[in-house]
Amino acid sequence: MSNYDGQAQYELRCRECGRSWGNQPRSICDECFSPLEITYDYDSIQSSLAQGAVDKVKSSRERIAQRPPNMWRYSELLPLPAGFEPRLPVGFTPLFQAPRLAARLAGDQVDADAAAQNLYIKNDAVCLPTLSFKDRVVAVALAQAQAFGFDTVACSSTGNLANAVAAHAARLGLKAWIFIPSDLEPAKILGTQVFGANVVRIAGNYDQVNRLCSQIAEERRWGFVNVNLRPYYAEGSKTVGFEIAEQLGWRLPDNVVVPMAGGSLITKIKKAFDELSKLGLVEDKPVKFFGAQATGCSPISTAVKTGSAEIEPQKPATIARSLAIGNPADGHYAIKTIKHSGGWSEDVGDPEVIDSIRLLAETEGIFTETAGGVTVGSAGKLYRQDRILPEETTVLCITGNGLKTTDVLSGVYEIERPIAPKLAEFEKYLHETLDTVGVASETAATVGA
Ligand SMILES: *Cc1c(COP(=O)(O)O)cnc(C)c1O
Ligand SMILES: [Zn+2]
């Protein structure tokens, strides 16, 4: 699976004071206590992609397009160690139009037809290997964990990160310690244990788990993907943005709607679009960034709505557990990304999260987890507020799979009593069912006509 023929020139830099920190497991600047971020030498990336061709853009696009369909096709723009050989084909999930969902979201508008043409879904509910976009961030973080010589990796998680770290660690033969709030969905706990990871349930919320992990990271030589490896981890999220642009035919959308927990993904999709513009791979144009949160844990959307530049931490109370971070690490930067782009942020209550999971499933055949319900519900509000217009190209980021959060739907559907395996029984059952739903009985003749 060696499709990696480029080598990025990159290093850690402080996001505020600009001090360089080389490459090491560290996420905070000791000088000013601001977060670190990876910066690249874009000139050398451009020449390594173009390989001396006259038409740099065409040649770079072709070089990328020839590579296998996974996130490693953008390796020049990822902080990967020298000689890195990917062990898993992560990413390159489908992007497709969602006309039936669009008709419902923009339903009472005259131009719902336009929305049908212009609404897209980026479906990371089918990201491999663990069915959420977190596989992307973990893939990059663990590449560096190995390069830094860690034999044990760890994380604090709201669920999907736990699954991804455990699975990738198993594949790479690393030990894994996973710290989770005790109230996570059973499928997310089981989906971590199955990979042989050490799962530590903490009687507390995510923010408390995360604080504990920062303390453990000081004590032990472990690679915490979202603590000391966080700058590397976060870069993996950019591949969602690279793929959206490539899959739209090397074009940026007008709007993206992104669910927010720590607020990292939304800022990294922005970074991805900016990098593609800088390299000339897409035409530069304004993109509006829209954040989505659950009302029961909405520190970022509350700040955007009230015009505040800083986060006021909240105590999470929502079924959207994957987004339940009350004190988001990248909240400040997420607010900035949204505001500077002319976007907005919305949030939806738990009942609307469930309705939206069902709406996406019934209109487009995609079963998303609660985070996807948050995204779809928030997008509906944004269409109704005319913040997203039907004639604009809009991408909804569906980031996780519904099979992991089936507990929120328990009680929504009745379990039918079984019937005898006889045709007459079925006919009787069909009549009863059609009568109760008030539809005229169909016969074989009319159905087959
Ligand atoms: C973690 C997560 C997010 C949000 O990611 P951040 O980068 O922390 O904002 C969105 N959706 C799902 C399903 C997640 O697991
Ligand atoms: Zn600094």
Short mmCIF file of C-alpha atoms and ligand atoms in Angstrom, two decimals:
data_model
loop_
_atom_site.label_atom_id
_atom_site.label_comp_id
_atom_site.label_asym_id
_atom_site.label_seq_id
_atom_site.Cartn_x
_atom_site.Cartn_y
_atom_site.Cartn_z
CA MET A 1 0.00 0.00 0.00
CA SER A 2 2.92 2.28 -0.60
CA ASN A 3 1.38 5.36 -2.19
CA TYR A 4 3.45 7.75 -0.22
CA ASP A 5 5.94 9.41 -2.49
CA GLY A 6 6.12 12.84 -0.93
CA GLN A 7 7.65 14.21 2.21
CA ALA A 8 6.23 17.29 3.85
CA GLN A 9 8.47 19.86 5.45
CA TYR A 10 6.69 20.72 8.66
CA GLU A 11 7.15 21.71 12.26
CA LEU A 12 5.28 22.85 15.35
CA ARG A 13 4.72 26.57 15.79
CA CYS A 14 2.89 28.52 18.47
CA ARG A 15 -0.40 29.81 17.14
CA GLU A 16 -0.02 33.11 19.00
CA CYS A 17 3.65 34.04 19.48
CA GLY A 18 4.89 32.11 16.44
CA ARG A 19 7.77 30.41 18.26
CA SER A 20 9.00 27.25 16.55
CA TRP A 21 9.07 24.00 18.54
CA GLY A 22 10.42 21.56 15.93
CA ASN A 23 8.75 18.16 16.03
CA GLN A 24 8.05 16.62 19.42
CA PRO A 25 5.11 15.34 21.47
CA ARG A 26 3.91 18.68 22.78
CA SER A 27 0.77 20.75 22.31
CA ILE A 28 1.33 23.96 24.30
CA CYS A 29 3.86 26.77 23.93
CA ASP A 30 5.89 27.17 27.14
CA GLU A 31 6.42 30.86 26.42
CA CYS A 32 2.81 32.00 26.15
CA PHE A 33 0.73 28.87 26.94
CA SER A 34 -1.06 28.99 23.58
CA PRO A 35 -1.72 25.91 21.47
CA LEU A 36 0.79 24.68 18.91
CA GLU A 37 -0.04 23.98 15.31
CA ILE A 38 1.78 22.33 12.42
CA THR A 39 3.11 24.70 9.77
CA TYR A 40 4.42 23.63 6.38
CA ASP A 41 6.81 24.83 3.74
CA TYR A 42 4.29 25.26 0.95
CA ASP A 43 6.87 26.13 -1.71
CA SER A 44 8.60 22.80 -1.30
CA ILE A 45 5.23 21.00 -1.22
CA GLN A 46 4.26 22.71 -4.45
CA SER A 47 7.43 21.70 -6.25
CA SER A 48 7.32 18.15 -4.93
CA LEU A 49 3.72 17.76 -6.15
CA ALA A 50 4.32 19.39 -9.53
CA GLN A 51 7.66 17.60 -10.16
CA GLY A 52 8.89 20.24 -12.59
CA ALA A 53 5.80 20.16 -14.84
CA VAL A 54 4.91 23.33 -16.75
CA ASP A 55 1.25 23.17 -15.77
CA LYS A 56 1.79 22.79 -12.04
CA VAL A 57 -1.88 22.66 -11.12
CA LYS A 58 -2.88 20.06 -13.69
CA SER A 59 0.11 17.87 -12.92
CA SER A 60 -0.41 18.09 -9.12
CA ARG A 61 -4.10 17.24 -9.42
CA GLU A 62 -3.28 14.29 -11.66
CA ARG A 63 -0.57 13.02 -9.33
CA ILE A 64 -3.03 13.03 -6.42
CA ALA A 65 -5.85 11.52 -8.49
CA GLN A 66 -3.65 8.57 -9.54
CA ARG A 67 -3.09 7.51 -5.94
CA PRO A 68 -5.29 4.97 -4.13
CA PRO A 69 -8.60 6.35 -2.81
CA ASN A 70 -7.70 7.01 0.81
CA MET A 71 -6.54 9.95 2.91
CA TRP A 72 -2.85 9.18 2.34
CA ARG A 73 -3.19 10.62 -1.17
CA TYR A 74 -2.70 14.04 0.49
CA SER A 75 0.42 12.92 2.37
CA GLU A 76 2.47 15.99 1.35
CA LEU A 77 0.01 18.06 3.38
CA LEU A 78 0.09 15.85 6.47
CA PRO A 79 2.72 15.75 9.24
CA LEU A 80 3.96 12.22 8.57
CA PRO A 81 7.35 10.89 9.62
CA ALA A 82 10.03 10.22 7.01
CA GLY A 83 9.59 6.87 5.27
CA PHE A 84 6.09 6.41 6.67
CA GLU A 85 4.22 3.44 5.19
CA PRO A 86 0.44 3.52 5.78
CA ARG A 87 -0.97 0.33 7.25
CA LEU A 88 -4.66 1.13 6.77
CA PRO A 89 -6.60 2.68 3.86
CA VAL A 90 -8.48 5.29 5.92
CA GLY A 91 -10.85 7.89 4.48
CA PHE A 92 -11.93 8.90 0.97
CA THR A 93 -15.53 8.47 2.01
CA PRO A 94 -18.38 9.21 -0.43
CA LEU A 95 -19.60 12.71 -1.24
CA PHE A 96 -22.97 12.79 -2.98
CA GLN A 97 -26.03 14.94 -3.64
CA ALA A 98 -28.92 14.66 -1.21
CA PRO A 99 -31.98 15.82 -3.20
CA ARG A 100 -34.65 14.19 -1.06
CA LEU A 101 -33.19 15.58 2.15
CA ALA A 102 -32.81 18.99 0.48
CA ALA A 103 -36.49 19.03 -0.45
CA ARG A 104 -37.36 18.51 3.21
CA LEU A 105 -34.84 20.97 4.64
CA ALA A 106 -35.67 23.74 2.18
CA GLY A 107 -39.22 22.42 1.81
CA ASP A 108 -41.27 25.58 2.15
CA GLN A 109 -39.08 27.57 -0.18
CA VAL A 110 -40.05 28.15 -3.78
CA ASP A 111 -36.67 27.00 -4.90
CA ALA A 112 -36.44 23.64 -3.18
CA ASP A 113 -35.47 22.31 -6.61
CA ALA A 114 -32.32 24.39 -6.50
CA ALA A 115 -31.48 23.00 -3.07
CA ALA A 116 -31.92 19.48 -4.42
CA GLN A 117 -29.14 20.17 -6.94
CA ASN A 118 -26.84 21.85 -4.48
CA LEU A 119 -26.96 19.98 -1.20
CA TYR A 120 -24.23 17.37 -0.65
CA ILE A 121 -23.45 14.92 2.11
CA LYS A 122 -19.90 13.97 3.05
CA ASN A 123 -20.50 10.57 4.57
CA ASP A 124 -17.93 9.67 7.23
CA ALA A 125 -20.50 7.34 8.80
CA VAL A 126 -18.70 4.82 6.59
CA CYS A 127 -15.13 5.89 7.30
CA LEU A 128 -12.96 2.83 7.90
CA PRO A 129 -12.00 1.12 10.10
CA THR A 130 -14.32 2.33 12.91
CA LEU A 131 -17.12 4.27 11.17
CA SER A 132 -16.38 7.85 12.18
CA PHE A 133 -14.11 10.67 11.02
CA LYS A 134 -11.94 10.05 14.09
CA ASP A 135 -10.13 7.34 12.12
CA ARG A 136 -8.51 10.16 10.16
CA VAL A 137 -7.07 11.99 13.17
CA VAL A 138 -5.90 8.80 14.85
CA ALA A 139 -4.16 7.59 11.69
CA VAL A 140 -1.93 10.67 11.71
CA ALA A 141 -1.43 10.78 15.49
CA LEU A 142 -0.31 7.15 15.67
CA ALA A 143 2.08 7.56 12.74
CA GLN A 144 3.87 10.17 14.86
CA ALA A 145 3.46 8.18 18.09
CA GLN A 146 5.52 5.41 16.50
CA ALA A 147 8.10 7.84 15.18
CA PHE A 148 8.44 9.37 18.67
CA GLY A 149 9.04 5.87 20.07
CA PHE A 150 5.88 5.46 22.19
CA ASP A 151 4.86 1.84 22.77
CA THR A 152 1.64 2.91 24.51
CA VAL A 153 -0.99 5.28 23.16
CA ALA A 154 -3.93 6.77 25.02
CA CYS A 155 -6.78 9.24 24.80
CA SER A 156 -9.68 10.85 26.57
CA SER A 157 -12.75 10.28 24.46
CA THR A 158 -16.45 10.95 23.98
CA GLY A 159 -16.65 7.58 22.21
CA ASN A 160 -15.57 7.63 18.59
CA LEU A 161 -11.98 8.51 19.39
CA ALA A 162 -11.89 5.57 21.82
CA ASN A 163 -12.97 3.19 19.04
CA ALA A 164 -10.46 4.61 16.58
CA VAL A 165 -7.45 4.65 18.93
CA ALA A 166 -8.18 1.08 20.07
CA ALA A 167 -8.54 -0.26 16.52
CA HIS A 168 -5.52 1.51 15.04
CA ALA A 169 -3.37 0.56 18.05
CA ALA A 170 -4.33 -3.09 17.57
CA ARG A 171 -3.38 -2.91 13.91
CA LEU A 172 0.00 -1.35 14.73
CA GLY A 173 0.73 -3.55 17.74
CA LEU A 174 0.70 -0.67 20.24
CA LYS A 175 -0.75 -0.82 23.74
CA ALA A 176 -3.79 1.39 24.28
CA TRP A 177 -5.26 3.08 27.37
CA ILE A 178 -8.64 4.68 26.79
CA PHE A 179 -10.31 7.03 29.28
CA ILE A 180 -14.04 7.66 28.91
CA PRO A 181 -16.90 9.23 30.86
CA SER A 182 -18.85 6.39 32.45
CA ASP A 183 -22.15 7.23 30.70
CA LEU A 184 -21.02 6.50 27.12
CA GLU A 185 -23.23 4.47 24.80
CA PRO A 186 -22.75 0.69 25.32
CA ALA A 187 -21.84 0.15 21.65
CA LYS A 188 -19.01 2.65 21.92
CA ILE A 189 -17.63 0.96 25.04
CA LEU A 190 -17.86 -2.52 23.55
CA GLY A 191 -16.46 -1.19 20.28
CA THR A 192 -13.35 -0.18 22.20
CA GLN A 193 -12.94 -3.24 24.41
CA VAL A 194 -13.15 -5.62 21.46
CA PHE A 195 -9.77 -4.40 20.20
CA GLY A 196 -8.08 -5.42 23.43
CA ALA A 197 -7.61 -1.88 24.72
CA ASN A 198 -7.56 -1.02 28.43
CA VAL A 199 -10.77 0.92 28.98
CA VAL A 200 -10.97 3.12 32.07
CA ARG A 201 -14.45 4.44 32.86
CA ILE A 202 -14.37 7.64 34.88
CA ALA A 203 -17.25 8.78 37.06
CA GLY A 204 -17.35 12.26 35.57
CA ASN A 205 -17.95 14.15 32.34
CA TYR A 206 -15.57 14.44 29.39
CA ASP A 207 -13.99 17.64 30.63
CA GLN A 208 -13.03 15.92 33.88
CA VAL A 209 -11.70 12.89 32.00
CA ASN A 210 -9.64 15.17 29.81
CA ARG A 211 -8.14 17.03 32.77
CA LEU A 212 -7.15 13.70 34.31
CA CYS A 213 -5.48 12.67 31.05
CA SER A 214 -3.42 15.87 30.97
CA GLN A 215 -2.15 14.93 34.44
CA ILE A 216 -1.38 11.33 33.44
CA ALA A 217 0.45 12.60 30.35
CA GLU A 218 2.85 14.50 32.65
CA GLU A 219 3.59 11.31 34.60
CA ARG A 220 3.91 8.64 31.94
CA ARG A 221 5.68 8.30 28.62
CA TRP A 222 2.48 7.62 26.73
CA GLY A 223 1.35 9.13 23.46
CA PHE A 224 -1.98 10.78 24.23
CA VAL A 225 -3.44 11.45 20.81
CA ASN A 226 -5.47 14.46 21.95
CA VAL A 227 -3.07 15.77 24.58
CA ASN A 228 0.66 15.67 23.75
CA LEU A 229 0.09 14.51 20.13
CA ARG A 230 -2.85 16.89 19.58
CA PRO A 231 -1.25 19.13 16.90
CA TYR A 232 -0.51 16.03 14.76
CA TYR A 233 -3.90 14.48 15.48
CA ALA A 234 -5.74 17.64 14.47
CA GLU A 235 -4.09 17.73 11.03
CA GLY A 236 -5.83 14.44 10.13
CA SER A 237 -9.14 16.33 10.07
CA LYS A 238 -7.92 18.35 7.09
CA THR A 239 -8.41 15.33 4.86
CA VAL A 240 -12.20 15.81 5.13
CA GLY A 241 -11.70 19.22 3.50
CA PHE A 242 -9.24 17.96 0.86
CA GLU A 243 -11.68 15.23 -0.14
CA ILE A 244 -14.69 17.56 -0.33
CA ALA A 245 -12.78 19.85 -2.70
CA GLU A 246 -11.43 17.04 -4.87
CA GLN A 247 -14.79 15.27 -5.00
CA LEU A 248 -16.53 18.49 -6.07
CA GLY A 249 -14.11 18.51 -9.04
CA TRP A 250 -11.36 20.61 -7.38
CA ARG A 251 -13.83 23.28 -6.36
CA LEU A 252 -14.72 24.76 -2.98
CA PRO A 253 -18.36 24.73 -1.80
CA ASP A 254 -20.19 27.90 -0.74
CA ASN A 255 -21.09 26.48 2.70
CA VAL A 256 -20.11 23.64 4.99
CA VAL A 257 -22.04 22.54 8.06
CA VAL A 258 -19.83 20.85 10.64
CA PRO A 259 -20.69 19.29 14.01
CA MET A 260 -18.50 20.63 16.81
CA ALA A 261 -17.21 19.01 19.99
CA GLY A 262 -13.73 20.36 20.76
CA GLY A 263 -14.10 22.61 17.72
CA SER A 264 -11.07 21.22 15.90
CA LEU A 265 -12.67 19.67 12.80
CA ILE A 266 -14.31 22.91 11.62
CA THR A 267 -11.04 24.85 11.88
CA LYS A 268 -9.14 22.13 10.05
CA ILE A 269 -11.58 21.97 7.13
CA LYS A 270 -10.94 25.69 6.82
CA LYS A 271 -7.17 25.11 6.93
CA ALA A 272 -7.53 22.44 4.23
CA PHE A 273 -9.42 24.79 1.90
CA ASP A 274 -6.87 27.55 2.52
CA GLU A 275 -3.99 25.21 1.73
CA LEU A 276 -5.56 24.03 -1.52
CA SER A 277 -6.09 27.66 -2.52
CA LYS A 278 -2.51 28.55 -1.61
CA LEU A 279 -1.21 25.68 -3.78
CA GLY A 280 -3.52 26.74 -6.62
CA LEU A 281 -5.27 23.35 -6.59
CA VAL A 282 -8.65 25.10 -6.23
CA GLU A 283 -9.76 28.58 -7.15
CA ASP A 284 -9.82 30.73 -4.05
CA LYS A 285 -13.30 31.80 -3.03
CA PRO A 286 -15.16 32.60 0.17
CA VAL A 287 -16.60 29.60 2.01
CA LYS A 288 -19.03 30.08 4.90
CA PHE A 289 -18.46 27.82 7.89
CA PHE A 290 -21.50 26.79 9.89
CA GLY A 291 -21.12 25.03 13.23
CA ALA A 292 -23.65 22.61 14.72
CA GLN A 293 -24.07 21.63 18.37
CA ALA A 294 -26.64 20.05 20.64
CA THR A 295 -28.47 22.67 22.70
CA GLY A 296 -27.62 20.69 25.86
CA CYS A 297 -23.94 21.28 25.19
CA SER A 298 -23.54 24.35 23.01
CA PRO A 299 -20.68 26.50 24.33
CA ILE A 300 -19.46 27.35 20.82
CA SER A 301 -22.82 28.08 19.21
CA THR A 302 -23.86 30.12 22.26
CA ALA A 303 -20.73 32.26 21.91
CA VAL A 304 -21.38 32.79 18.20
CA LYS A 305 -25.01 33.73 18.82
CA THR A 306 -24.20 36.14 21.64
CA GLY A 307 -21.28 37.69 19.78
CA SER A 308 -18.70 36.60 22.33
CA ALA A 309 -15.13 35.78 21.24
CA GLU A 310 -14.53 33.44 24.17
CA ILE A 311 -16.07 30.26 25.49
CA GLU A 312 -18.14 30.10 28.61
CA PRO A 313 -17.85 26.44 29.71
CA GLN A 314 -21.06 24.44 30.10
CA LYS A 315 -22.02 21.26 31.88
CA PRO A 316 -23.14 18.87 29.12
CA ALA A 317 -26.67 17.42 29.18
CA THR A 318 -27.48 15.88 25.80
CA ILE A 319 -27.91 12.53 24.06
CA ALA A 320 -25.29 13.72 21.52
CA ARG A 321 -22.49 12.35 23.67
CA SER A 322 -19.87 12.41 20.94
CA LEU A 323 -20.22 16.22 20.95
CA ALA A 324 -20.57 16.63 24.72
CA ILE A 325 -17.51 18.76 25.48
CA GLY A 326 -18.41 21.65 27.76
CA ASN A 327 -15.01 23.36 27.59
CA PRO A 328 -13.85 22.90 23.99
CA ALA A 329 -10.07 23.11 23.45
CA ASP A 330 -10.40 24.80 20.06
CA GLY A 331 -13.56 26.74 20.88
CA HIS A 332 -11.89 30.12 20.50
CA TYR A 333 -10.56 29.23 17.04
CA ALA A 334 -13.85 27.67 15.97
CA ILE A 335 -15.67 30.92 16.82
CA LYS A 336 -13.09 32.86 14.83
CA THR A 337 -13.38 30.56 11.80
CA ILE A 338 -17.17 30.85 11.80
CA LYS A 339 -17.27 34.63 12.30
CA HIS A 340 -14.55 35.52 9.79
CA SER A 341 -16.23 33.40 7.15
CA GLY A 342 -19.60 35.12 7.52
CA GLY A 343 -21.12 31.86 8.76
CA TRP A 344 -23.14 31.10 11.85
CA SER A 345 -23.71 28.37 14.41
CA GLU A 346 -26.93 26.64 15.39
CA ASP A 347 -27.96 24.05 17.92
CA VAL A 348 -30.86 21.63 18.28
CA GLY A 349 -32.52 19.94 21.23
CA ASP A 350 -32.49 16.19 21.78
CA PRO A 351 -35.96 15.46 20.27
CA GLU A 352 -34.89 17.24 17.07
CA VAL A 353 -31.66 15.23 17.03
CA ILE A 354 -33.73 12.03 16.93
CA ASP A 355 -36.14 13.39 14.30
CA SER A 356 -33.18 14.43 12.18
CA ILE A 357 -31.50 11.02 12.43
CA ARG A 358 -34.78 9.55 11.13
CA LEU A 359 -35.14 12.19 8.42
CA LEU A 360 -31.66 11.51 7.02
CA ALA A 361 -32.27 7.77 7.12
CA GLU A 362 -35.70 7.98 5.46
CA THR A 363 -34.68 10.45 2.74
CA GLU A 364 -31.16 9.36 1.84
CA GLY A 365 -30.61 5.91 3.31
CA ILE A 366 -27.89 7.01 5.72
CA PHE A 367 -27.98 5.92 9.33
CA THR A 368 -26.02 8.46 11.32
CA GLU A 369 -25.31 8.74 15.01
CA THR A 370 -26.52 11.61 17.20
CA ALA A 371 -23.83 13.99 15.90
CA GLY A 372 -25.27 13.58 12.39
CA GLY A 373 -28.72 14.36 13.77
CA VAL A 374 -27.27 17.55 15.21
CA THR A 375 -25.81 18.47 11.81
CA VAL A 376 -28.98 17.77 9.83
CA GLY A 377 -31.23 19.50 12.39
CA SER A 378 -28.97 22.56 12.50
CA ALA A 379 -28.81 22.68 8.69
CA GLY A 380 -32.63 22.75 8.59
CA LYS A 381 -32.62 25.78 10.88
CA LEU A 382 -29.98 27.50 8.76
CA TYR A 383 -32.05 26.99 5.59
CA ARG A 384 -35.16 28.30 7.33
CA GLN A 385 -33.22 31.35 8.56
CA ASP A 386 -32.03 32.01 4.96
CA ARG A 387 -28.46 31.82 6.18
CA ILE A 388 -27.99 28.97 3.70
CA LEU A 389 -29.59 29.63 0.32
CA PRO A 390 -30.87 26.84 -1.94
CA GLU A 391 -28.78 27.95 -4.92
CA GLU A 392 -25.54 27.69 -2.91
CA THR A 393 -23.38 24.56 -2.91
CA THR A 394 -23.66 23.24 0.64
CA VAL A 395 -21.92 20.25 2.21
CA LEU A 396 -23.21 18.61 5.39
CA CYS A 397 -20.51 16.69 7.26
CA ILE A 398 -21.96 13.45 8.58
CA THR A 399 -19.24 12.30 10.93
CA GLY A 400 -20.38 9.09 12.62
CA ASN A 401 -22.48 5.94 12.30
CA GLY A 402 -25.92 5.30 13.76
CA LEU A 403 -25.19 1.70 14.70
CA LYS A 404 -23.11 3.08 17.58
CA THR A 405 -25.97 5.05 19.15
CA THR A 406 -29.00 2.84 18.64
CA ASP A 407 -29.96 3.30 22.30
CA VAL A 408 -31.36 6.78 21.56
CA LEU A 409 -33.92 5.21 19.21
CA SER A 410 -35.10 2.58 21.64
CA GLY A 411 -38.78 3.17 22.22
CA VAL A 412 -39.21 4.99 18.89
CA TYR A 413 -40.11 1.81 17.00
CA GLU A 414 -42.43 -0.94 18.19
CA ILE A 415 -41.26 -4.52 18.03
CA GLU A 416 -43.85 -6.37 15.95
CA ARG A 417 -45.36 -9.60 17.20
CA PRO A 418 -44.26 -12.49 14.96
CA ILE A 419 -46.75 -14.12 12.57
CA ALA A 420 -46.93 -17.73 11.40
CA PRO A 421 -44.98 -18.48 8.19
CA LYS A 422 -48.18 -18.83 6.13
CA LEU A 423 -49.36 -16.74 3.15
CA ALA A 424 -52.87 -16.39 4.59
CA GLU A 425 -51.40 -15.06 7.84
CA PHE A 426 -49.40 -12.51 5.94
CA GLU A 427 -52.45 -11.39 3.90
CA LYS A 428 -54.37 -10.90 7.12
CA TYR A 429 -51.47 -9.03 8.67
CA LEU A 430 -51.14 -6.82 5.61
CA HIS A 431 -54.80 -5.85 5.69
CA GLU A 432 -54.62 -5.02 9.36
CA THR A 433 -51.49 -2.96 8.89
CA LEU A 434 -52.80 -1.05 5.89
CA ASP A 435 -56.08 -0.41 7.71
CA THR A 436 -54.29 1.00 10.73
CA VAL A 437 -52.17 3.32 8.63
CA GLY A 438 -55.29 4.36 6.73
CA VAL A 439 -54.06 3.42 3.27
CA ALA A 440 -56.38 1.76 0.74
CA SER A 441 -55.63 -1.96 0.51
CA GLU A 442 -53.41 -2.89 -2.35
CA THR A 443 -53.95 -6.11 -4.25
CA ALA A 444 -51.44 -8.08 -6.25
CA ALA A 445 -53.17 -6.88 -9.41
CA THR A 446 -52.78 -3.16 -8.72
CA VAL A 447 -49.26 -3.55 -7.40
CA GLY A 448 -48.16 -5.58 -10.41
CA ALA A 449 -49.93 -3.34 -12.95
C1 LIG B 1 -15.34 14.13 17.77
C2 LIG B 1 -16.52 14.23 16.88
C3 LIG B 1 -16.90 15.44 16.26
C4 LIG B 1 -16.28 16.79 16.57
O1 LIG B 1 -14.94 16.89 16.48
P1 LIG B 1 -14.09 18.12 17.06
O2 LIG B 1 -12.93 18.16 16.15
O3 LIG B 1 -13.73 17.74 18.47
O4 LIG B 1 -14.94 19.36 17.03
C5 LIG B 1 -17.95 15.41 15.38
N1 LIG B 1 -18.63 14.28 15.11
C6 LIG B 1 -18.32 13.11 15.70
C7 LIG B 1 -19.14 11.92 15.37
C8 LIG B 1 -17.25 13.04 16.58
O5 LIG B 1 -16.95 11.86 17.15
ZN ZN B 2 3.68 31.04 22.19
#
